[in-house]
Short mmCIF file of C-alpha atoms and ligand atoms in Angstrom, two decimals:
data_model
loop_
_atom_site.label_atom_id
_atom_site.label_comp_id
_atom_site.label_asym_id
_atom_site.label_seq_id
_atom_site.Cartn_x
_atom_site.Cartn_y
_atom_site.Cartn_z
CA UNK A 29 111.33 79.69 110.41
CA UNK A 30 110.01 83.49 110.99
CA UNK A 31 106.48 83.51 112.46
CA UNK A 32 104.13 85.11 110.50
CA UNK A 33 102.94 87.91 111.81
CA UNK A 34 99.06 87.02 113.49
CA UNK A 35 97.91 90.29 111.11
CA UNK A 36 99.26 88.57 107.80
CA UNK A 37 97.86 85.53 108.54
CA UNK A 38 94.91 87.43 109.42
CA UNK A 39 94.89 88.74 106.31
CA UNK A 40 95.69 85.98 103.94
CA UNK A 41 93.79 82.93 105.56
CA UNK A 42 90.63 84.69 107.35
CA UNK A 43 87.47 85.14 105.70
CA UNK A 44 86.77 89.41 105.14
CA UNK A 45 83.59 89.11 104.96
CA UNK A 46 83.09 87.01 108.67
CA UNK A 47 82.07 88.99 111.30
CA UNK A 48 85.32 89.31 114.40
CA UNK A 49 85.69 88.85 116.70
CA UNK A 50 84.58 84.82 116.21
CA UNK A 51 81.85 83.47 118.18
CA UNK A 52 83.34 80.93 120.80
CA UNK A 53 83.79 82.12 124.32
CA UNK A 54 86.85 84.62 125.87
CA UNK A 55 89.76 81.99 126.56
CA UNK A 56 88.13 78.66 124.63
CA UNK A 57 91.13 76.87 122.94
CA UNK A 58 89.52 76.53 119.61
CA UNK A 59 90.62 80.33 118.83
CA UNK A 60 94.09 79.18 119.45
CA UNK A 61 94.07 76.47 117.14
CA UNK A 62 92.15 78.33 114.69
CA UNK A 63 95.31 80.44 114.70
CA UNK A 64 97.90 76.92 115.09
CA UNK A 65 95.88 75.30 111.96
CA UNK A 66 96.13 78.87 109.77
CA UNK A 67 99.75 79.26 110.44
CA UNK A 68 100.46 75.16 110.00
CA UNK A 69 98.61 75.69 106.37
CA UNK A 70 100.54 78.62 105.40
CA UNK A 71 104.19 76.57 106.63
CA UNK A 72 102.72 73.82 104.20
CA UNK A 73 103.33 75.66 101.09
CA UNK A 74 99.86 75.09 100.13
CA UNK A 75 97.51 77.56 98.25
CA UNK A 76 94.05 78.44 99.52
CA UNK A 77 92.81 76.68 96.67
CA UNK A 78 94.36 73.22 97.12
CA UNK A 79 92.82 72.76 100.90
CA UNK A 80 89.24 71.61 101.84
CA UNK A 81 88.10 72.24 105.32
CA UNK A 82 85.32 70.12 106.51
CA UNK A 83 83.46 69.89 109.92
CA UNK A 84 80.53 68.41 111.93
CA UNK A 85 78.06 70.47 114.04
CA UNK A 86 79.13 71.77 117.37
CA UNK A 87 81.40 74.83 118.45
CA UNK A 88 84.60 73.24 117.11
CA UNK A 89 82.38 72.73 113.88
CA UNK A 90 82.29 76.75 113.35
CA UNK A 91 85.67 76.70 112.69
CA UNK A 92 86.03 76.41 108.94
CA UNK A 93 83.69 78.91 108.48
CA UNK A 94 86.10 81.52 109.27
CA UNK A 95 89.05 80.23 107.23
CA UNK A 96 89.15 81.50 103.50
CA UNK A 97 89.59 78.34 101.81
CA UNK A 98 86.25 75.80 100.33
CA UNK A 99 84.65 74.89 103.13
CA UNK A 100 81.59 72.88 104.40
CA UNK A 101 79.67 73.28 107.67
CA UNK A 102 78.20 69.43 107.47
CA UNK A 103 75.78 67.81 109.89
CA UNK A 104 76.40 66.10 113.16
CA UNK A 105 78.95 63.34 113.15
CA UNK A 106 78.85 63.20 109.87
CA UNK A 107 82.19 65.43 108.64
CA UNK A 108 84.36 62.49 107.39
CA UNK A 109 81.40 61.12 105.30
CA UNK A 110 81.01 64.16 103.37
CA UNK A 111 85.25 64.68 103.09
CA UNK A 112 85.43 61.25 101.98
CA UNK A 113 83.17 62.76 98.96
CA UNK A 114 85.41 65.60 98.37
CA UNK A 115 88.87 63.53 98.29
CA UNK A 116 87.49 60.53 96.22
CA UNK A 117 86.36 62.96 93.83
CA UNK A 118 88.86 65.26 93.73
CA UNK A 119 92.33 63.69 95.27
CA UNK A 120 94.35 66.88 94.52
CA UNK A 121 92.57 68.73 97.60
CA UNK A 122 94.37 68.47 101.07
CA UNK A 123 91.15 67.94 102.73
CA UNK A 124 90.88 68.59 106.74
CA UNK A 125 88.26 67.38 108.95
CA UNK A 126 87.87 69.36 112.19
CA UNK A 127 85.13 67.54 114.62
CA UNK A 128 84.44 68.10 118.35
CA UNK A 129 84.42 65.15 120.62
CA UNK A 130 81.55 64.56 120.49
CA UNK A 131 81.19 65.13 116.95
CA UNK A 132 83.98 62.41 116.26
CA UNK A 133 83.25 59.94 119.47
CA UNK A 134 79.30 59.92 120.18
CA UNK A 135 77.50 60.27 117.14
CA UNK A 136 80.32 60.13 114.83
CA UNK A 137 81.97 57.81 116.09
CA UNK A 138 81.79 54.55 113.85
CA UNK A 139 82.81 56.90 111.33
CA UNK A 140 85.80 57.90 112.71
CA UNK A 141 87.06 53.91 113.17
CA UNK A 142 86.25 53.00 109.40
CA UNK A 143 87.63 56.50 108.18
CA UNK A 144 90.70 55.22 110.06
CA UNK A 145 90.36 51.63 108.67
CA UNK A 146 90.11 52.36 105.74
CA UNK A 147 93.09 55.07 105.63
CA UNK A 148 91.83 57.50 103.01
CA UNK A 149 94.37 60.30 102.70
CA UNK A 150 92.55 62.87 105.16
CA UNK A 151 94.07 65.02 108.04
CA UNK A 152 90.70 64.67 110.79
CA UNK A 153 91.72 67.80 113.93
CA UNK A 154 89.38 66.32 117.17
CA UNK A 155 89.10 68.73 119.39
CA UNK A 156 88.72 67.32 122.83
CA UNK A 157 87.09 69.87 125.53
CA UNK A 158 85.29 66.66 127.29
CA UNK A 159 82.36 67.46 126.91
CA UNK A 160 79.12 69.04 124.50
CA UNK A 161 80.22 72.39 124.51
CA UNK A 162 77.44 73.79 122.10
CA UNK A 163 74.69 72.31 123.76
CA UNK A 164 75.72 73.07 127.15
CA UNK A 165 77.79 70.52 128.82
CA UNK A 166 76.16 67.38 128.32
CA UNK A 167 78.70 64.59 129.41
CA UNK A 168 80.55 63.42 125.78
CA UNK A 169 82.58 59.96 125.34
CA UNK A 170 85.62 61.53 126.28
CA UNK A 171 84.62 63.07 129.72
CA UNK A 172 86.46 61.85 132.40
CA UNK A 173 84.61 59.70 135.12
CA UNK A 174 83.59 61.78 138.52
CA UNK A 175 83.35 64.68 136.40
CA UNK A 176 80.10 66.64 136.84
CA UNK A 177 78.44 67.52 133.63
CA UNK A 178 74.77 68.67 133.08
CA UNK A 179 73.95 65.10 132.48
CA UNK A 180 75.93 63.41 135.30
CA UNK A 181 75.28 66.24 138.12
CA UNK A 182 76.83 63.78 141.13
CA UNK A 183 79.60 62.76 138.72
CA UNK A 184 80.18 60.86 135.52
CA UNK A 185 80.11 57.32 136.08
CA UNK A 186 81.42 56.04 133.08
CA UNK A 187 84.97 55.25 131.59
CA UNK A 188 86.59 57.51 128.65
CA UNK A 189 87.71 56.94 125.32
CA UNK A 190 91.21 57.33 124.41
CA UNK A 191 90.63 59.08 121.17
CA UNK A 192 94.30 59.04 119.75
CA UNK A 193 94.43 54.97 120.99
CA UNK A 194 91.19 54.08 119.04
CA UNK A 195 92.63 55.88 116.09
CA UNK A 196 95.49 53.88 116.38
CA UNK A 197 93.84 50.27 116.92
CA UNK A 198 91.42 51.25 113.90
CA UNK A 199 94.67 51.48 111.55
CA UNK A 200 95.15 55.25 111.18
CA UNK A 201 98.53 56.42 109.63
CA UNK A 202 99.01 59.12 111.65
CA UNK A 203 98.08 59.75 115.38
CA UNK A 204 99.01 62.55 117.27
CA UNK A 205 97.81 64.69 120.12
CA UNK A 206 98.80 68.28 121.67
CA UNK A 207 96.86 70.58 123.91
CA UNK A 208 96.07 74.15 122.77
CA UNK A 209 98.61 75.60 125.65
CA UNK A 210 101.87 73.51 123.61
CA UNK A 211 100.70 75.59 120.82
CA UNK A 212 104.15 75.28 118.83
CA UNK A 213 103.86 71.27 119.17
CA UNK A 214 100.35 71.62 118.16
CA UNK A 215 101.78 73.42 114.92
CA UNK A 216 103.98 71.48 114.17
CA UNK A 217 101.84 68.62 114.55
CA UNK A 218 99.24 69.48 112.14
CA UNK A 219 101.90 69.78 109.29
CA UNK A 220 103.28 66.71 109.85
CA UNK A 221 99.37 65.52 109.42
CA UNK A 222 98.98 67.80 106.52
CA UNK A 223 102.57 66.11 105.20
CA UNK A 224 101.77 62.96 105.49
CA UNK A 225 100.35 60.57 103.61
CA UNK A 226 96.82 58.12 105.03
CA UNK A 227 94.54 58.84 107.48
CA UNK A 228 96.13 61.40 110.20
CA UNK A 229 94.53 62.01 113.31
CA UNK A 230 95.20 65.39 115.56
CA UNK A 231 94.16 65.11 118.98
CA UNK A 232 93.62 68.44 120.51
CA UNK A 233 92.99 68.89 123.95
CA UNK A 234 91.25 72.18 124.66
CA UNK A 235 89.65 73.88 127.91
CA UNK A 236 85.72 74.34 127.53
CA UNK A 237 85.50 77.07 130.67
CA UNK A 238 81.89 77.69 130.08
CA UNK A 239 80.54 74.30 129.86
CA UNK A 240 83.01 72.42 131.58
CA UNK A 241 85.33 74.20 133.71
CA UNK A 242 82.57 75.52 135.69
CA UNK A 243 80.77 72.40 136.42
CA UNK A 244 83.83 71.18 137.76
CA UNK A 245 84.70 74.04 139.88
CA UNK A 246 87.84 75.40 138.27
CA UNK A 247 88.25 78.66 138.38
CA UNK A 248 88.63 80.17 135.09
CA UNK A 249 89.87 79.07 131.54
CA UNK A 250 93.93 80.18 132.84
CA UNK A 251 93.41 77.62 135.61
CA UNK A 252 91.96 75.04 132.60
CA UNK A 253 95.15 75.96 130.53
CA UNK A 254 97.62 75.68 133.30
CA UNK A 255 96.24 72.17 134.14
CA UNK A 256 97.03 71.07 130.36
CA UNK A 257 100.26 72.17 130.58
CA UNK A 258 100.91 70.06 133.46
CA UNK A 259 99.11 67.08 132.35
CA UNK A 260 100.58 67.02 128.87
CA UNK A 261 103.97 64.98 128.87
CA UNK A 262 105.90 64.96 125.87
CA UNK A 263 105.44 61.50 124.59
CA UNK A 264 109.19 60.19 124.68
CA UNK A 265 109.41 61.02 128.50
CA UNK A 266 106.02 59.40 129.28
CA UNK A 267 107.27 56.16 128.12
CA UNK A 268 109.95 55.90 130.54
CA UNK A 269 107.34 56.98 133.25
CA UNK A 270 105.97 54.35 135.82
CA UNK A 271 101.58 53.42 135.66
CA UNK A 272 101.55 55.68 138.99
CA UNK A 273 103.19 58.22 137.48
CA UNK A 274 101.29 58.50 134.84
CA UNK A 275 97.96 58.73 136.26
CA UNK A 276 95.92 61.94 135.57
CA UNK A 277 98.49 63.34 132.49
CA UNK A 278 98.24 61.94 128.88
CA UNK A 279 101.56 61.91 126.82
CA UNK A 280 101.83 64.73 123.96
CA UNK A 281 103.21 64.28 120.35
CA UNK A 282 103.47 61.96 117.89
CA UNK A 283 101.96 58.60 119.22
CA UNK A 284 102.15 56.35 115.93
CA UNK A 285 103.73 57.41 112.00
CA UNK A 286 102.79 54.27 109.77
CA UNK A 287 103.21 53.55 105.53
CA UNK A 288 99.71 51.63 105.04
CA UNK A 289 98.65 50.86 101.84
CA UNK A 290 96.47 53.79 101.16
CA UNK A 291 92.76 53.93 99.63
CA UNK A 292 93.33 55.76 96.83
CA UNK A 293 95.98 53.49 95.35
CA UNK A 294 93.27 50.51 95.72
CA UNK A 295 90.94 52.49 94.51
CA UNK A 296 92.65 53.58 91.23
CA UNK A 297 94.09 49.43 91.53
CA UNK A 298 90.49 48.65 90.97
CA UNK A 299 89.34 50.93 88.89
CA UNK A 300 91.74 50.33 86.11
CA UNK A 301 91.04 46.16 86.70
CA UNK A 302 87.11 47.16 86.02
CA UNK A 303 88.50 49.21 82.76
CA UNK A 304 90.84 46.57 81.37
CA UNK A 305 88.00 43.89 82.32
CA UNK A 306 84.91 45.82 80.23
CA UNK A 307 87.62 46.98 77.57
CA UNK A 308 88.05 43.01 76.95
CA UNK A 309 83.74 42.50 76.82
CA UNK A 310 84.71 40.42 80.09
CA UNK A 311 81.97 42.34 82.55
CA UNK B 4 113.10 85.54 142.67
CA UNK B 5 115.21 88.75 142.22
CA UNK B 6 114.27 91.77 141.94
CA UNK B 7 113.92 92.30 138.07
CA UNK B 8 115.69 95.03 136.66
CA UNK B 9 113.91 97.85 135.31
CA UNK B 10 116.56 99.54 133.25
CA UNK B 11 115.00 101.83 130.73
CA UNK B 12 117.41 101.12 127.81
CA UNK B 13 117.84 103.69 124.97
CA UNK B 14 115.37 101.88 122.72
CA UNK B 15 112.88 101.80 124.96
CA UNK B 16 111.19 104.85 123.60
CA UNK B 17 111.29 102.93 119.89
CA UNK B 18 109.89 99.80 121.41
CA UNK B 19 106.72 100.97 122.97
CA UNK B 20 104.98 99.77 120.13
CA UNK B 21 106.83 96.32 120.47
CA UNK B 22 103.65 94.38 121.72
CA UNK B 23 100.23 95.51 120.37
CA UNK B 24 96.33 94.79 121.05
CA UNK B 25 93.73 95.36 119.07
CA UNK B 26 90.90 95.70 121.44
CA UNK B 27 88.07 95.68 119.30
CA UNK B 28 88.64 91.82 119.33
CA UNK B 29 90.06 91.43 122.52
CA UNK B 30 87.63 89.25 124.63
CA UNK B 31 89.82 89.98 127.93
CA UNK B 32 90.53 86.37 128.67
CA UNK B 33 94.06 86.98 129.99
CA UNK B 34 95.78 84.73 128.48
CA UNK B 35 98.39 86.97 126.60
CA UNK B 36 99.00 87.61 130.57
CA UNK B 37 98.81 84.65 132.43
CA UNK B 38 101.57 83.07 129.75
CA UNK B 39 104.16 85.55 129.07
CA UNK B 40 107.18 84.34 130.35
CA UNK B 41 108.37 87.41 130.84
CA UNK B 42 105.53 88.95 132.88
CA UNK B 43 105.71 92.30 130.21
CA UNK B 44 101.78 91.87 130.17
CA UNK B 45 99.57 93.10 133.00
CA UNK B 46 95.53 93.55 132.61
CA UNK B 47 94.12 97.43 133.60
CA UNK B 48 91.12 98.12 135.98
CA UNK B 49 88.69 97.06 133.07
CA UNK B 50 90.30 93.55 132.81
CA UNK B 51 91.72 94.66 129.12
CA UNK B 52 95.71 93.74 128.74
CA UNK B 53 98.46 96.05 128.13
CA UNK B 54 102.46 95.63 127.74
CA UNK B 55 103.62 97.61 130.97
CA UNK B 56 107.41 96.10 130.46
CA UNK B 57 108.21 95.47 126.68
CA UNK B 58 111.63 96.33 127.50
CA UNK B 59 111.66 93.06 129.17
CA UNK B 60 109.74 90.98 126.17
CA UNK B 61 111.93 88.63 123.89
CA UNK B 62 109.68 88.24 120.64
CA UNK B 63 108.87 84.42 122.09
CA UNK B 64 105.10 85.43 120.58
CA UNK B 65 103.46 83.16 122.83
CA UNK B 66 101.06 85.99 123.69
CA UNK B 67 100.33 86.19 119.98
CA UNK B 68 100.07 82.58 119.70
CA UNK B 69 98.33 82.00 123.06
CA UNK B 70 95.46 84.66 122.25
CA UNK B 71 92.14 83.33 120.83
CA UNK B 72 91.26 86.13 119.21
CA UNK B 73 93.68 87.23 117.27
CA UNK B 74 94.20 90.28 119.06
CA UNK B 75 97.82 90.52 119.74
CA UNK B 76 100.48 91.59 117.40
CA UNK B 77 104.44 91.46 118.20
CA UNK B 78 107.05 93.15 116.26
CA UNK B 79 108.76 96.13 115.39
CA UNK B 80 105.88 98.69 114.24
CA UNK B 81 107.41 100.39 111.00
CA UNK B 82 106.32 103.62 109.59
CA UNK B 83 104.65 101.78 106.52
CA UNK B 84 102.46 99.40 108.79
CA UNK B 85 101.41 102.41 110.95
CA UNK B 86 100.42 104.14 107.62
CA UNK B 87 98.99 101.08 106.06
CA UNK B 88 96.70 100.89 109.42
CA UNK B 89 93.49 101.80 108.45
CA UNK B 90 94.39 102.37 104.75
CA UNK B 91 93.17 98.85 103.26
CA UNK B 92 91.20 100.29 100.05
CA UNK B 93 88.21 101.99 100.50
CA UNK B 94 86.45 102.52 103.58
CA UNK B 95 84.81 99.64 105.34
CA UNK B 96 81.04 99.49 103.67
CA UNK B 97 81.30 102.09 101.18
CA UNK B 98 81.58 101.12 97.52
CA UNK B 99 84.07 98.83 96.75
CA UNK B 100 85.23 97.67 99.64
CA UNK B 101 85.34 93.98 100.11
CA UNK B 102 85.21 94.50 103.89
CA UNK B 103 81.77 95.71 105.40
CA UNK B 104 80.80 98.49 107.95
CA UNK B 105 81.26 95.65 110.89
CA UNK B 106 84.51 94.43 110.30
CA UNK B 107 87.82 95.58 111.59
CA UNK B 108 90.15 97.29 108.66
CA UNK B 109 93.12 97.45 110.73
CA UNK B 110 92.90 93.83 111.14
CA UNK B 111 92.61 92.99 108.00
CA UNK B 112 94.93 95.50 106.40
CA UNK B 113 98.25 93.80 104.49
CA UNK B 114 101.39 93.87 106.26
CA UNK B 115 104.77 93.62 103.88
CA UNK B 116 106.28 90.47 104.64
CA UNK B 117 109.45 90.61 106.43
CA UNK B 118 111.63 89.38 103.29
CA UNK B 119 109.87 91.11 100.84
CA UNK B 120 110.91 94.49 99.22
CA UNK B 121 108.12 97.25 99.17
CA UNK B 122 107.14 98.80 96.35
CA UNK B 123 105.46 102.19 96.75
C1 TPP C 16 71.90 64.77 114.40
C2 TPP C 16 72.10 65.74 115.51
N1 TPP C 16 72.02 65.32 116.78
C3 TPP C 16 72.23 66.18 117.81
C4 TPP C 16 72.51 67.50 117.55
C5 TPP C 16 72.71 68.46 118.71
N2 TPP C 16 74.07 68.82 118.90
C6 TPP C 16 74.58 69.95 118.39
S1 TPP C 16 76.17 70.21 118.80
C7 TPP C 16 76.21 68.78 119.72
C8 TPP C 16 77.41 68.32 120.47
C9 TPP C 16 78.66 69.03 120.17
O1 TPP C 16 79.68 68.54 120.98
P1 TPP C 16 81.14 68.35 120.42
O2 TPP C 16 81.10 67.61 119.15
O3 TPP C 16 81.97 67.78 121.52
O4 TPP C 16 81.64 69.80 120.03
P2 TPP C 16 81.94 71.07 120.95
O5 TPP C 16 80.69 71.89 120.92
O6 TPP C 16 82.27 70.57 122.32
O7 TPP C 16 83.07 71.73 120.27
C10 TPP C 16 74.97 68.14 119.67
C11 TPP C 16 74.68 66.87 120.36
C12 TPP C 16 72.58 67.91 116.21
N3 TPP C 16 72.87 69.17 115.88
N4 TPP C 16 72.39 67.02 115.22
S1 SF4 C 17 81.03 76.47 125.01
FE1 SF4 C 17 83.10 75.70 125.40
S2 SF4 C 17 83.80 74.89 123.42
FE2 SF4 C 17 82.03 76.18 123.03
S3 SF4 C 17 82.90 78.22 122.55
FE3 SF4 C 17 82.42 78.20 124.74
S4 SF4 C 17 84.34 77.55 125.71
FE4 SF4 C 17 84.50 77.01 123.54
S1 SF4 C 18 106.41 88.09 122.74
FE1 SF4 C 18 106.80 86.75 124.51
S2 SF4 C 18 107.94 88.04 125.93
FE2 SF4 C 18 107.03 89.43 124.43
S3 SF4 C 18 105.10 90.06 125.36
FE3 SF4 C 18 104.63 88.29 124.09
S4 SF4 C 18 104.77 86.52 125.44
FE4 SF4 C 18 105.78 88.24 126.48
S1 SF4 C 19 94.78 86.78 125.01
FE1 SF4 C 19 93.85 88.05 123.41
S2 SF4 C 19 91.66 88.09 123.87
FE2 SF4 C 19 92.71 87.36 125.70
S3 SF4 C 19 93.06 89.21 126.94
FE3 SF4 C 19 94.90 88.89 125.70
S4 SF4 C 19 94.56 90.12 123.85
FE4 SF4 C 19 92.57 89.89 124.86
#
């Protein structure tokens, strides 16, 4: 596969009219995936007018906004709510739901397990930094405990959620994770989601220097990156590893690929029962 | 680690323009540095990168890939992207022109796809 060139994609995908360069900080890993999701789009075969891109509030929810294809800036935790809309009512789209952390986890949270109960054809990108990013570094679900945050200044003292692992106990189709430094993975990732059928989950671990990073005493956003690349362990050698060995890396790729009956079969199931049913002066 | 070789090959001339920044989005993050595998990336006094040994680069693109900002281009520069560079219809925020007075034309100006035939 030739890589498109980053100034055609810049050119087909970006919005013209967006001010550049974006908003988020020098070195945060939502730029590269901004570029990883653009490139996994055009691979796809899809047309700017067949993809939706939907997101929460928070810096990871800016993304869509720069991407020249519809797209809705929703509120807080609330992204999969409003793309639930969009696909019932118009199942042609390829919709994509990119949340923060603490878009998806805290607030949104209970949304996230029925979305993945329920297994509506959606592609949901959770970008996991570990903390608030946009409100400055508040600790989120997914923060790791003894980690300092502007809420836990002598050290978190909670456990985290396994994002990608409550996906997959709620009954997504689809879970998968990559870090923003295994950037082809991460591409290749996100059209599988976009390929596949149900409710597909991208978990995408990304260094928050600004918010995070600094509260924790790491030196700068390369340091962040190079830790990510060590703790990310492609997913097939992680299972042969031992519980010790394990400890402090996550394993990368795809974690579960399931054929569940899908939501929008039911829901067309129904529909036409309700039709035949008031067709025959039954309801 | 030995010493790596700094032959200056014939092409080297041509391939100056191998690896390419755009600083008006460049946020000087380093990446495009820190992650080349083939160290051809090296940050100046102001903490902006530039490709000091694109002999030595093998097209890998993880600069390009690795950058946040969009601000890194690999490839052969041709004589119709250098022309096309700045060229993209009107002037940024004149009449016309899709693309107002803050944005970036060369960024945004069409590149011919690899495969494709130009027509000019
Ligand atoms: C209903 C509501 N509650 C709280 C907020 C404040 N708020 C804005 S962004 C944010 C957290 C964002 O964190 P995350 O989702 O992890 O995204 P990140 O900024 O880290 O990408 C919060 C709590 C809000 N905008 N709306
Ligand atoms: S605060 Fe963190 S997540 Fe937000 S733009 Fe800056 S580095 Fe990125
Ligand atoms: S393409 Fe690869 S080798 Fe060449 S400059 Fe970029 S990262 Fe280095
Ligand atoms: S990775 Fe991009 S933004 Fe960062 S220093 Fe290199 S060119 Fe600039």
């Amino acid at each position: 596969m030739t890589v498109p060139s980053t100034q055609t994609v810049v050119y087909e995908w970006l919005r013209h009219d967006k001010k550049f360069p974006h908003v988020w900080c020098p070195g945060c890993g939502l730029g590269i995936l901004l570029g990883a999701l653009v490139r996994a789009l055009a691979a796809s075969g899809l047309t700017k007018d067949q993809v939706a891109l939907v997101s929460g509030i928070g810096c990871a929810g800016r993304l869509p906004v720069y991407v020249d294809v519809g797209s809705i800036h929703t509120t807080h935790g609330r992204a999969l709510t409003f793309a639930t809309g969009i696909k019932l009512s118009k199942p042609e789209l390829t919709v994509v739901v990119v949340m923060g952390d603490g878009d998806a986890m805290a607030i949104g949270g209970n949304h996230l397990i029925h979305a993945a109960r329920r297994n509506l054809d959606l592609v949901a990108v959770v970008v996991n930094n570990r903390t608030f990013g946009m409100t400055g570094g508040q600790f989120s679900p997914t923060t790791p405990m003894g980690a300092k945050t502007t809420t836990a200044l002598y050290g978190h003292i909670e456990p985290e959620f396994d994002i990608a692992a409550v996906c997959a106990t709620a009954g997504a189709a689809l879970v998968a994770r990559s870090t923003v430094y295994h950037v082809d993975r991460l591409e290749r990732l996100l059209l599988q989601a976009l390929q596949k059928k149900g409710f597909s989950v991208v978990e995408v671990m990304s260094p928050c220097y600004t918010n995070f990073g600094r509260q924790n005493l790491m030196a700068s956003h390369v340091v962040m990156m190079k830790q990510l690349k060590e703790q990310g362990i492609p997913v097939e050698r992680w299972q042969k590893m031992s519980e010790i060995e394990r400890r402090g890396s996550f394993p990368l790729g795809v974690l579960v690929d399931r054929d569940l009956p899908g939501y929008l079969d039911s829901y067309r199931e129904v529909c036409k029962t309700a039709a035949k049913l008031r067709s025959e002066g039954k309801i | 680690m030995a010493a790596r070789k700094r032959k200056q090959s014939p092409q080297h001339e041509d391939q100056r323009e191998k690896v390419r920044f755009y600083p008006a989005w460049c946020k000087r993050c380093g990446n495009c540095a820190a992650f080349c595998p083939q160290h051809v990336i090296e940050m100046d006094q102001w903490g902006y990168p530039h490709a000091v040994r694109t002999h030595d680069c093998i097209s890998c693109h993880m600069c390009e890939k690795l950058c946040p900002d969009f601000a890194v281009t690999v490839g052969e520069e041709t004589p119709s992207s250098v022309s096309r560079r700045g060229a993209a219809g009107p002037s940024p925020g004149t009449e016309g022109s899709l693309v107002s007075q803050d944005h970036s034309p060369e960024r945004l100006a069409k590149t011919p796809h690899p495969d494709e035939e130009e027509h000019d």
